[in-house]
Coordinates of C-alpha atoms in Angstrom, one line a residue:
M54 CA 0.4 -0.2 0.0
A55 CA 1.2 3.6 -0.6
F56 CA 1.1 6.4 1.5
V57 CA 3.2 8.9 -0.1
L58 CA 1.5 8.6 -3.8
S59 CA 2.3 10.7 -6.8
A60 CA 2.1 10.3 -11.0
D61 CA 4.0 11.3 -13.7
A62 CA 1.3 12.7 -15.8
E63 CA 2.6 12.0 -20.0
P64 CA 4.4 14.8 -21.0
A65 CA 2.5 17.3 -22.7
P66 CA 2.8 18.0 -26.0
P67 CA 5.1 21.4 -26.9
R68 CA 2.2 22.9 -29.1
L69 CA 0.7 23.5 -25.8
P70 CA 1.5 26.6 -23.3
A71 CA 3.5 26.0 -20.6
L72 CA 2.0 25.8 -17.1
H73 CA 3.8 28.0 -14.1
V74 CA 3.3 27.3 -10.6
A75 CA 4.0 30.4 -7.5
A76 CA 3.4 29.2 -4.5
L77 CA 2.1 31.7 -1.2
K78 CA 4.9 32.3 1.3
P79 CA 3.7 31.3 4.5
L80 CA 2.2 35.1 6.5
P81 CA 1.8 35.9 9.7
Q82 CA -2.4 35.5 9.3
T83 CA -3.8 33.5 6.9
P84 CA -5.3 35.4 4.4
T85 CA -9.2 34.6 3.0
P86 CA -10.6 33.4 -0.5
D87 CA -11.6 37.4 -1.0
Q88 CA -8.3 38.0 -0.1
V89 CA -6.3 35.8 -2.7
I90 CA -8.4 36.2 -5.9
H91 CA -8.6 40.0 -5.7
G92 CA -5.0 40.0 -5.9
D93 CA -4.6 41.1 -2.4
V94 CA -1.4 38.9 -1.3
D95 CA 0.1 38.6 -5.2
A96 CA 3.1 39.7 -3.7
G97 CA 3.5 37.0 -1.8
F98 CA 3.8 34.4 -4.3
A99 CA 7.0 32.7 -5.4
P100 CA 8.3 31.1 -8.4
L101 CA 8.5 27.0 -8.1
P102 CA 10.9 25.7 -10.4
T103 CA 8.7 22.6 -10.9
T104 CA 4.6 21.6 -11.6
H105 CA 5.0 19.5 -8.0
T106 CA 3.0 21.7 -5.3
P107 CA 3.9 20.3 -2.0
N108 CA 1.3 20.9 0.7
A109 CA 1.9 20.8 4.1
V110 CA 0.7 18.6 7.4
E111 CA -2.2 20.8 9.3
K112 CA -1.7 23.6 7.2
Q113 CA -3.4 24.3 3.9
R114 CA -1.8 26.5 1.0
W115 CA -2.1 28.7 -1.5
Y116 CA -0.8 28.5 -5.2
R117 CA -0.9 30.3 -8.4
L118 CA -1.2 29.0 -11.9
T119 CA -0.4 31.1 -15.0
L120 CA 0.3 30.5 -18.4
D121 CA 3.1 31.5 -20.5
R122 CA 0.9 32.3 -23.8
D123 CA -2.8 32.8 -24.5
W124 CA -4.5 29.3 -25.2
H125 CA -5.2 28.7 -28.6
E126 CA -6.2 25.1 -29.3
E127 CA -10.0 23.8 -30.6
S128 CA -10.7 22.3 -27.8
A129 CA -10.8 24.0 -23.8
P130 CA -8.1 23.9 -21.7
L131 CA -8.5 21.3 -18.5
L132 CA -6.7 21.7 -15.2
N133 CA -5.9 18.0 -13.8
F134 CA -4.4 17.4 -10.6
T135 CA -1.8 13.6 -10.2
G136 CA -1.3 12.3 -6.7
A137 CA -4.4 14.6 -5.0
M138 CA -5.9 11.1 -3.6
Y139 CA -8.2 12.4 0.0
V140 CA -6.8 16.1 -0.2
H141 CA -9.6 18.4 -0.7
I142 CA -8.7 20.8 -3.7
T143 CA -10.5 24.1 -4.2
V144 CA -9.8 25.6 -7.8
Y145 CA -10.9 30.0 -8.0
P146 CA -10.6 29.8 -11.8
P147 CA -11.0 32.8 -14.0
P148 CA -13.8 35.3 -14.9
D149 CA -15.5 35.1 -12.0
Y150 CA -13.0 32.9 -9.5
R151 CA -16.2 31.1 -8.1
P152 CA -14.9 28.5 -6.0
H153 CA -14.8 24.2 -7.5
E154 CA -14.4 21.5 -5.3
L155 CA -12.2 18.9 -5.8
W156 CA -12.5 15.8 -3.9
F157 CA -11.3 12.3 -4.5
A158 CA -14.1 10.9 -2.9
Q159 CA -16.7 13.9 -4.7
T160 CA -20.3 12.0 -5.0
D161 CA -22.5 14.8 -4.7
L162 CA -22.0 16.1 -8.6
P163 CA -22.5 13.8 -11.8
A164 CA -19.0 12.9 -13.1
R165 CA -17.4 13.7 -16.4
F166 CA -14.1 11.9 -15.5
S167 CA -12.7 9.0 -13.6
R168 CA -10.7 9.1 -10.8
H169 CA -7.7 9.1 -12.1
H170 CA -6.9 12.5 -11.4
L171 CA -8.6 15.5 -9.8
A172 CA -10.1 17.7 -13.0
L173 CA -11.9 20.9 -14.2
E174 CA -12.7 22.8 -17.2
L175 CA -11.3 26.2 -17.7
P176 CA -12.3 28.7 -19.5
H177 CA -11.2 28.1 -23.6
D178 CA -10.2 31.7 -23.9
L179 CA -7.7 31.3 -21.4
R180 CA -5.1 34.2 -21.8
A181 CA -1.3 34.0 -20.6
G182 CA -0.6 35.2 -16.9
Q183 CA -4.1 35.1 -16.2
P184 CA -3.8 33.8 -12.9
I185 CA -5.8 30.8 -11.7
Y186 CA -6.1 30.4 -7.7
V187 CA -5.7 26.8 -5.9
Q188 CA -6.3 26.3 -2.2
I189 CA -5.3 22.4 -0.8
A190 CA -6.4 21.7 2.1
A191 CA -3.9 20.5 5.1
D192 CA -3.7 16.7 5.3
S193 CA -2.5 14.6 7.0
F194 CA 0.8 13.4 4.9
T195 CA 3.2 15.3 2.8
R196 CA 2.3 14.7 -1.2
Q197 CA 3.8 15.6 -3.9
I198 CA 0.8 17.2 -5.8
R199 CA 0.9 18.1 -9.3
A200 CA -0.8 20.0 -12.0
E201 CA -1.2 19.5 -15.6
I202 CA -3.2 21.7 -18.0
V203 CA -3.9 19.7 -21.1
D204 CA -6.4 20.1 -23.7
M205 CA -9.8 18.5 -23.1
A206 CA -9.8 16.1 -26.0
T207 CA -6.1 14.4 -25.8
Y208 CA -7.2 14.4 -21.6
Q209 CA -10.3 12.6 -22.2
A210 CA -8.7 10.1 -24.9
Q211 CA -6.3 9.4 -22.2
D212 CA -9.1 9.0 -19.2
L213 CA -11.1 6.4 -21.7
N214 CA -7.6 4.5 -22.1
H215 CA -7.7 4.7 -18.1
V216 CA -11.3 3.3 -17.7
R217 CA -10.9 0.2 -20.0
L218 CA -7.6 -0.6 -18.4
T219 CA -8.6 -0.5 -14.8
T220 CA -12.1 -1.8 -15.9
L221 CA -10.5 -4.4 -17.6
F222 CA -8.0 -5.9 -14.1
S223 CA -10.9 -5.4 -12.3
S224 CA -13.1 -7.2 -13.9
V225 CA -10.8 -10.4 -13.9
Q226 CA -10.2 -10.0 -10.4
F227 CA -14.0 -10.3 -9.4
T228 CA -14.8 -12.9 -12.2
M229 CA -11.7 -15.0 -10.4
I230 CA -13.3 -14.6 -7.1
L231 CA -16.5 -15.2 -7.5
A232 CA -15.3 -18.4 -9.9
A233 CA -13.2 -19.5 -6.1
L234 CA -16.7 -18.8 -4.3
C235 CA -18.4 -21.5 -6.4
L236 CA -15.6 -23.8 -5.7
W237 CA -16.1 -23.3 -2.6
L238 CA -19.3 -23.3 -2.4
V239 CA -19.3 -27.3 -3.6
L240 CA -15.9 -27.6 -1.7
R241 CA -16.1 -26.1 1.8
D242 CA -12.7 -25.7 1.4
R243 CA -11.0 -23.8 3.9
V244 CA -7.9 -22.4 0.8
L245 CA -10.4 -20.9 -1.1
V246 CA -11.5 -18.8 1.8
Y247 CA -8.5 -17.4 2.0
F248 CA -8.1 -17.0 -2.2
I249 CA -11.5 -14.9 -1.8
G250 CA -10.3 -12.7 1.1
Y251 CA -6.9 -11.6 0.3
T252 CA -8.1 -11.2 -3.6
G253 CA -11.2 -9.8 -2.3
C254 CA -9.2 -7.0 -0.5
Q255 CA -6.6 -6.3 -3.0
L256 CA -9.8 -5.5 -4.9
M257 CA -11.6 -3.3 -2.5
N258 CA -7.8 -1.7 -2.2
Q259 CA -7.2 -1.1 -5.8
L260 CA -11.4 0.1 -6.5
L261 CA -10.6 2.4 -3.4
T262 CA -7.1 3.8 -4.8
S263 CA -8.3 4.0 -8.0
G264 CA -12.0 5.7 -7.0
E265 CA -14.0 3.7 -8.8
L266 CA -15.3 2.4 -6.1
Y267 CA -17.0 5.3 -4.7
E268 CA -19.4 4.6 -7.9
L269 CA -20.7 1.8 -7.1
P270 CA -24.3 0.9 -5.4
G271 CA -22.9 1.4 -1.1
G272 CA -19.3 3.0 -2.0
R273 CA -20.6 6.4 -0.7
L274 CA -20.7 4.5 3.0
L275 CA -16.8 4.1 3.1
I276 CA -16.3 8.0 2.8
P277 CA -16.6 9.1 5.7
L278 CA -13.5 6.4 6.3
G279 CA -11.4 8.5 4.3
T280 CA -7.3 7.2 3.6
H281 CA -8.6 4.3 6.7
A282 CA -10.4 2.5 4.3
P283 CA -7.2 1.6 1.8
W284 CA -5.2 1.1 4.3
L285 CA -7.7 -1.3 6.7
F286 CA -8.8 -3.3 3.7
T287 CA -4.7 -3.6 2.4
A288 CA -4.0 -4.5 6.3
L289 CA -6.0 -7.5 6.3
S290 CA -5.5 -8.6 2.5
A291 CA -1.6 -9.7 3.7
P292 CA -2.3 -11.9 6.6
L293 CA -5.3 -13.6 4.3
L294 CA -2.2 -13.8 1.7
L295 CA -0.3 -15.5 4.2
S296 CA -2.4 -17.8 5.1
F297 CA -3.5 -18.8 1.4
I298 CA -0.2 -19.3 0.7
V299 CA 1.0 -21.7 3.6
E300 CA -2.3 -24.0 3.7
F301 CA -2.1 -23.1 -1.2
C302 CA 1.4 -24.4 -1.4
E303 CA 1.2 -27.4 1.4
L304 CA 3.7 -25.4 2.9
R305 CA 3.0 -27.6 6.6
V306 CA 4.3 -30.8 4.7
I307 CA 6.7 -29.5 2.0
T308 CA 8.7 -27.2 4.2
P309 CA 7.2 -26.7 8.2
R310 CA 9.3 -24.1 9.7
G311 CA 8.7 -22.3 6.4
A312 CA 4.9 -22.3 7.1
R313 CA 5.5 -21.9 11.1
L314 CA 7.6 -18.5 10.7
L315 CA 4.6 -17.3 8.1
G316 CA 2.3 -18.1 10.4
A317 CA 3.8 -16.2 12.9
M318 CA 4.7 -13.3 10.8
R319 CA 0.4 -13.2 10.0
W320 CA -0.2 -11.3 13.5
P321 CA 1.5 -7.6 13.3
Y322 CA -0.8 -7.0 10.7
L323 CA -3.4 -7.6 12.8
V324 CA -2.4 -5.5 14.8
I325 CA -1.4 -2.4 12.2
A326 CA -5.0 -2.8 11.2
A327 CA -6.6 -2.4 14.7
L328 CA -4.4 0.7 14.8
L329 CA -5.5 2.3 11.7
C330 CA -8.9 2.2 12.9
F331 CA -8.0 5.0 15.1
P332 CA -8.0 8.7 14.3
F333 CA -4.2 9.2 15.4
A334 CA -3.1 6.6 12.8
E335 CA -3.3 9.2 10.5
R336 CA -0.4 11.7 11.9
M337 CA 1.8 8.6 12.9
H338 CA 4.1 7.8 9.7
L339 CA 5.8 5.7 11.7
L340 CA 2.9 3.3 11.3
A341 CA 3.5 3.6 7.9
S342 CA 6.9 2.8 7.1
A343 CA 6.4 0.3 9.7
Y344 CA 4.1 -1.7 7.7
N345 CA 6.2 -1.2 4.7
F346 CA 8.7 -2.5 5.8
W347 CA 7.0 -5.6 7.3
F348 CA 5.4 -6.1 4.4
I349 CA 9.0 -6.3 2.5
V350 CA 10.6 -8.7 4.7
S351 CA 7.2 -11.1 5.1
L352 CA 7.0 -10.6 1.4
L353 CA 10.7 -11.9 1.4
C354 CA 9.9 -14.7 3.5
A355 CA 6.9 -16.0 1.8
L356 CA 9.3 -16.1 -1.6
A357 CA 12.2 -17.6 -0.2
A358 CA 9.5 -20.1 1.3
V359 CA 7.9 -20.7 -2.1
I360 CA 11.0 -21.5 -3.8
L361 CA 12.0 -23.8 -1.7
A362 CA 8.2 -25.6 -1.6
T363 CA 9.0 -25.6 -5.7
L364 CA 12.3 -27.4 -5.3
R365 CA 11.2 -29.7 -3.6
H366 CA 8.7 -30.8 -6.1
G367 CA 5.7 -29.0 -5.0
R368 CA 3.2 -28.6 -7.8
Q369 CA 1.1 -26.0 -6.1
A370 CA 4.0 -24.0 -5.0
R371 CA 5.2 -24.1 -8.4
F372 CA 1.3 -22.7 -9.4
F373 CA 1.8 -20.4 -7.5
L374 CA 5.4 -19.0 -8.1
V375 CA 4.4 -18.4 -11.8
A376 CA 1.6 -16.3 -10.7
W377 CA 3.3 -14.2 -8.1
L378 CA 6.4 -13.9 -8.9
P379 CA 5.9 -11.0 -11.1
Q380 CA 3.5 -9.2 -9.4
V381 CA 6.8 -9.7 -5.9
L382 CA 8.5 -8.1 -8.0
L383 CA 6.0 -4.8 -8.4
T384 CA 5.7 -4.9 -5.3
V385 CA 8.9 -4.1 -4.2
V386 CA 9.4 -1.5 -6.6
R387 CA 6.4 0.4 -5.8
V388 CA 6.9 0.1 -1.4
S389 CA 10.5 1.7 -2.3
Q390 CA 9.2 4.4 -4.7
V391 CA 7.0 5.1 -1.9
L392 CA 9.6 4.6 1.0
L393 CA 11.8 7.2 -1.5
S394 CA 9.4 9.1 -2.6
L395 CA 9.6 8.7 -6.2
D396 CA 7.2 9.8 -8.8
L397 CA 5.0 6.4 -10.0
P398 CA 5.6 5.7 -13.2
R399 CA 2.5 5.4 -16.0
W400 CA 4.1 1.8 -16.4
L401 CA 4.6 0.5 -13.0
E402 CA 1.1 2.2 -12.6
Y403 CA -0.7 -0.2 -14.7
S404 CA 1.9 -3.3 -14.0
M405 CA 0.2 -3.7 -10.6
P406 CA -3.1 -4.1 -10.9
A407 CA -2.3 -6.2 -14.2
A408 CA -0.3 -8.1 -12.5
M409 CA -3.0 -8.7 -10.3
A410 CA -5.3 -10.0 -12.6
F411 CA -2.8 -11.9 -14.3
C412 CA -1.9 -13.6 -10.6
S413 CA -5.6 -14.1 -10.3
V414 CA -6.2 -16.3 -13.3
V415 CA -3.2 -18.4 -13.2
V416 CA -3.6 -18.9 -8.8
T417 CA -7.9 -20.2 -9.7
I418 CA -6.5 -22.0 -12.7
G419 CA -4.0 -23.4 -9.0
L420 CA -7.4 -24.0 -7.6
A421 CA -8.7 -25.8 -10.3
D422 CA -6.1 -28.5 -10.3
L423 CA -6.1 -28.4 -6.6
S424 CA -10.1 -29.7 -6.8
L425 CA -9.2 -31.9 -9.7
R426 CA -6.6 -33.6 -7.7
A427 CA -8.6 -33.8 -4.3
R428 CA -11.6 -35.1 -6.8
R429 CA -9.5 -37.7 -8.4
E430 CA -8.4 -38.9 -4.7
R431 CA -11.7 -39.1 -3.2
D432 CA -13.0 -41.1 -5.8
M433 CA -9.8 -43.0 -5.5
A434 CA -10.4 -43.3 -1.8
H435 CA -13.9 -44.4 -2.9
H436 CA -12.8 -47.1 -5.3
L437 CA -10.5 -48.3 -2.6
A438 CA -12.9 -48.6 0.4
D439 CA -15.4 -50.9 -2.8
H440 CA -12.6 -53.1 -4.0
D441 CA -10.5 -55.2 -3.4
A442 CA -6.5 -54.2 -2.9
L443 CA -5.4 -57.4 -4.7
T444 CA -7.4 -58.1 -7.6
G445 CA -9.2 -55.4 -8.2
V446 CA -12.7 -57.0 -8.1
L447 CA -16.0 -55.7 -5.2
N448 CA -15.0 -56.4 -1.5
R449 CA -17.6 -57.9 0.0
R450 CA -19.1 -55.3 1.7
A451 CA -19.4 -53.8 -1.7
L452 CA -20.7 -57.0 -3.0
V453 CA -23.0 -57.7 -0.7
R454 CA -24.8 -54.3 -0.7
R455 CA -25.1 -54.2 -4.8
L456 CA -27.0 -58.1 -3.9
H457 CA -29.4 -55.6 -1.6
D458 CA -29.3 -53.3 -4.9
A459 CA -30.3 -55.9 -7.7
M460 CA -32.2 -57.6 -5.4
A461 CA -34.9 -54.6 -5.1
Q462 CA -35.0 -53.9 -8.8
A463 CA -35.9 -57.5 -9.7
R464 CA -38.6 -58.5 -6.7
P465 CA -41.0 -55.6 -8.3
L466 CA -40.6 -56.0 -11.7
H467 CA -40.3 -60.2 -11.6
Q468 CA -37.0 -60.6 -12.9
P469 CA -33.9 -63.2 -12.8
L470 CA -31.6 -63.4 -10.4
A471 CA -28.7 -65.4 -10.6
L472 CA -25.1 -65.6 -8.8
I473 CA -22.1 -67.7 -8.3
F474 CA -20.5 -69.1 -5.8
L475 CA -16.6 -69.9 -7.3
D476 CA -13.6 -71.7 -5.2
M477 CA -10.5 -72.0 -6.5
D478 CA -9.2 -75.7 -5.3
H479 CA -5.9 -76.9 -4.1
F480 CA -5.4 -73.9 -3.1
K481 CA -3.4 -73.7 -0.2
S482 CA -1.6 -76.9 -1.0
V483 CA -0.4 -73.2 -4.3
N484 CA 0.6 -71.6 -1.4
D485 CA 2.1 -73.8 0.5
R486 CA 4.7 -75.2 -2.1
H487 CA 5.2 -71.6 -4.3
G488 CA 4.2 -69.3 -1.9
H489 CA 1.9 -66.3 -1.5
Q490 CA 3.6 -64.5 -4.4
T491 CA 2.8 -66.9 -6.2
G492 CA -1.1 -67.5 -4.7
D493 CA -1.6 -63.4 -5.0
A494 CA -0.5 -64.2 -8.9
C495 CA -3.3 -67.1 -9.3
L496 CA -6.0 -64.8 -7.5
R497 CA -4.9 -61.8 -9.9
A498 CA -5.1 -64.3 -13.2
V499 CA -8.2 -66.2 -11.8
A500 CA -10.4 -63.2 -11.2
E501 CA -9.3 -61.4 -14.6
A502 CA -10.8 -64.8 -16.5
I503 CA -14.3 -64.9 -15.0
A504 CA -14.7 -61.1 -15.3
D505 CA -13.7 -62.1 -19.0
E506 CA -16.8 -63.7 -19.0
L507 CA -18.9 -61.8 -17.5
R508 CA -21.4 -58.9 -18.8
P509 CA -20.8 -55.5 -18.3
S510 CA -23.8 -55.0 -15.7
D511 CA -22.5 -58.0 -14.0
S512 CA -20.9 -58.0 -10.9
L513 CA -17.5 -59.4 -9.7
G514 CA -16.6 -59.7 -6.0
R515 CA -14.3 -61.6 -3.6
Y516 CA -15.8 -63.1 -0.9
G517 CA -12.7 -63.7 1.4
G518 CA -9.8 -65.8 0.2
E519 CA -9.4 -67.6 -3.3
E520 CA -13.6 -67.5 -2.9
F521 CA -15.0 -65.2 -5.2
V522 CA -19.1 -64.3 -6.1
A523 CA -20.2 -63.7 -9.4
M524 CA -24.1 -61.7 -9.3
L525 CA -25.4 -62.1 -12.9
P526 CA -28.8 -59.3 -13.0
G527 CA -31.7 -60.4 -15.4
T528 CA -30.4 -63.9 -16.0
T529 CA -31.7 -67.8 -15.3
Q530 CA -30.6 -69.9 -13.2
D531 CA -30.2 -72.0 -16.8
N532 CA -28.1 -69.2 -18.3
A533 CA -25.9 -68.8 -15.4
M534 CA -25.4 -72.2 -15.8
A535 CA -23.9 -72.1 -19.1
V536 CA -21.9 -68.8 -18.1
A537 CA -20.3 -70.5 -15.1
E538 CA -19.6 -73.7 -17.1
R539 CA -17.8 -71.0 -20.1
I540 CA -15.6 -69.6 -16.5
R541 CA -15.3 -72.9 -15.8
H542 CA -13.4 -73.7 -19.3
S543 CA -11.1 -70.7 -19.2
I544 CA -10.4 -71.3 -15.4
E545 CA -9.3 -75.1 -16.8
V546 CA -7.0 -73.8 -19.4
L547 CA -5.4 -71.0 -17.4
Q548 CA -1.6 -71.5 -18.0
V549 CA 0.1 -69.4 -14.7
H550 CA 2.8 -68.1 -15.0
A551 CA 4.7 -66.2 -12.1
R552 CA 7.8 -66.0 -9.9
G553 CA 9.5 -68.4 -13.2
N554 CA 6.6 -71.4 -12.5
T555 CA 3.9 -72.2 -14.8
L556 CA 0.6 -73.0 -13.7
Q557 CA -2.5 -74.8 -13.7
T558 CA -5.6 -74.6 -11.7
T559 CA -9.4 -74.8 -11.5
V560 CA -12.5 -74.0 -9.6
S561 CA -15.9 -75.2 -8.1
M562 CA -18.9 -73.4 -8.9
G563 CA -22.3 -73.3 -7.1
V564 CA -25.1 -71.4 -8.4
S565 CA -28.7 -70.2 -7.3
S566 CA -31.4 -67.9 -8.7
L567 CA -33.9 -65.6 -6.8
L568 CA -36.7 -68.4 -5.6
G569 CA -39.6 -65.6 -4.7
P570 CA -40.5 -62.2 -2.8
L571 CA -39.4 -63.7 0.3
D572 CA -35.9 -64.7 -0.6
T573 CA -33.0 -62.6 0.9
V574 CA -29.3 -61.7 0.0
D575 CA -28.4 -64.5 2.8
D576 CA -30.6 -67.5 1.6
L577 CA -29.5 -66.6 -2.6
I578 CA -25.6 -67.0 -0.9
A579 CA -26.7 -70.0 1.4
R580 CA -27.6 -71.6 -1.7
A581 CA -25.3 -70.7 -3.6
D582 CA -22.3 -72.0 -1.0
A583 CA -24.2 -75.7 -0.4
A584 CA -24.6 -76.2 -4.2
L585 CA -20.4 -74.8 -4.2
Y586 CA -19.9 -77.7 -1.2
R587 CA -21.9 -80.2 -3.4
A588 CA -18.9 -79.0 -6.0
K589 CA -16.6 -79.8 -3.8
T590 CA -17.9 -83.5 -2.9
Q591 CA -18.8 -84.1 -6.4
G592 CA -14.6 -84.4 -7.4
R593 CA -14.1 -80.5 -7.7
N594 CA -13.6 -78.4 -11.3
C595 CA -17.1 -78.6 -12.0
V596 CA -20.7 -76.4 -11.8
V597 CA -23.3 -78.0 -9.8
A598 CA -27.2 -75.5 -9.4
H599 CA -28.8 -75.7 -5.9
A600 CA -32.2 -76.5 -7.5
S601 CA -31.5 -79.3 -9.2
L602 CA -28.1 -80.7 -7.6
T603 CA -27.4 -82.1 -11.0
A604 CA -23.4 -81.3 -12.1
V605 CA -21.7 -80.6 -14.9
T606 CA -18.6 -81.8 -15.2
S607 CA -15.4 -81.5 -17.6

């Protein structure tokens, strides 16, 4: 945030008359406006070497402006002041020298221009040496205010470009805030709150600095706060930014010490924000300097933490570094310019909001990427919760749940539903002779072979150990027997290659089907299990249906 503001207006074309500024020397008694405009104190005005008109703390100042030659341009002359944010300026122009109040937050008159400069149209027949008196009110901070006279057409073109740029940058930030708000309504993630908070505070400060906020609904409510308003939003944006960096860049995981340091550096900003609410803060130059110094220190510490997280392969840190680095560099230049009381060049004036808009866009993309990764992790967690980690098929809990759903759908429509209970033959001997890793390879190969014989609408789950259950909705018991026979045959000819061994295995299967409206999931599984037991007792590597207890053998 800047507490000393000034801006270099573009140099006037050579064809325009030059503006000369004279300042009224301090007098024993402050003159009245009538005395000044009637020329009673003209002898006390001394020429200034530049068009800067420094105002004084606790004391108003008078200036006299004159042209070096008559105004003969096609459009009227326009007097404008830069660097006069929240400073009251009263202009007494010829010929009648009636007072014209210029103020950054003025809303009582229809706006002819933006609030980029304080501007007033002068008479078209302005003559050389004809005085224009300017009264600049006392202010809490000494500011370098610059007066300039340009033709109306040139000023309007420059002002229109200014409005276009500021509207573009503000609209981009506002759009990104809305996008983050929509994400927050869905995800309720704390990092989104920090982003909305710090970006919103930056946008409010930007709109207050440009004066455009006072044109928006409700903007007039901030007028009584004066300079407190931009100070407050700037002081609040800093701790929100540090909190966002810690959360977004995952510093607590990647660089815990950096996260703790940035967390501790937030508290002085809250103290400064509280002090800024008091009237005496306007007269505390030390408070402004302390804020600027602490802001640079915390900015550099945050940048170092983000760079360290980037070097440690932090994906979100890379996003933020790309987004934030231009803004950091421009902020350091801006704060240095303020601390050194230098003029604000036009490139820096528009580079700052452009960098903020760029940062908002890239960070929003990073937030979307973070949300996408969170969604993938959530989907993966759901998948792992419902699937067997070894074979990739459904686990027992998920299979039973699907079986409940399938039975609830089949009963009202009187549709068939079949179940195949499978058990690998002599699987314990495979583990004992070749080891559990080879046994795991057999389980995976058998699960794949079973799945290859099923439809997309069917479900396959690992019921426990070497037992599998296949659910076939819309399938009669006879069709299920045919499917089971295909599965039996494909596993019988299957060769499993694992750890230098080539193995073959077989499965025994029991088939059951839904009998009536009072049938339960436990009943269906119990009948299939009973049929499987019969298949085992009949020599294994066969399929047995529960109803007929007939077997189909190889």
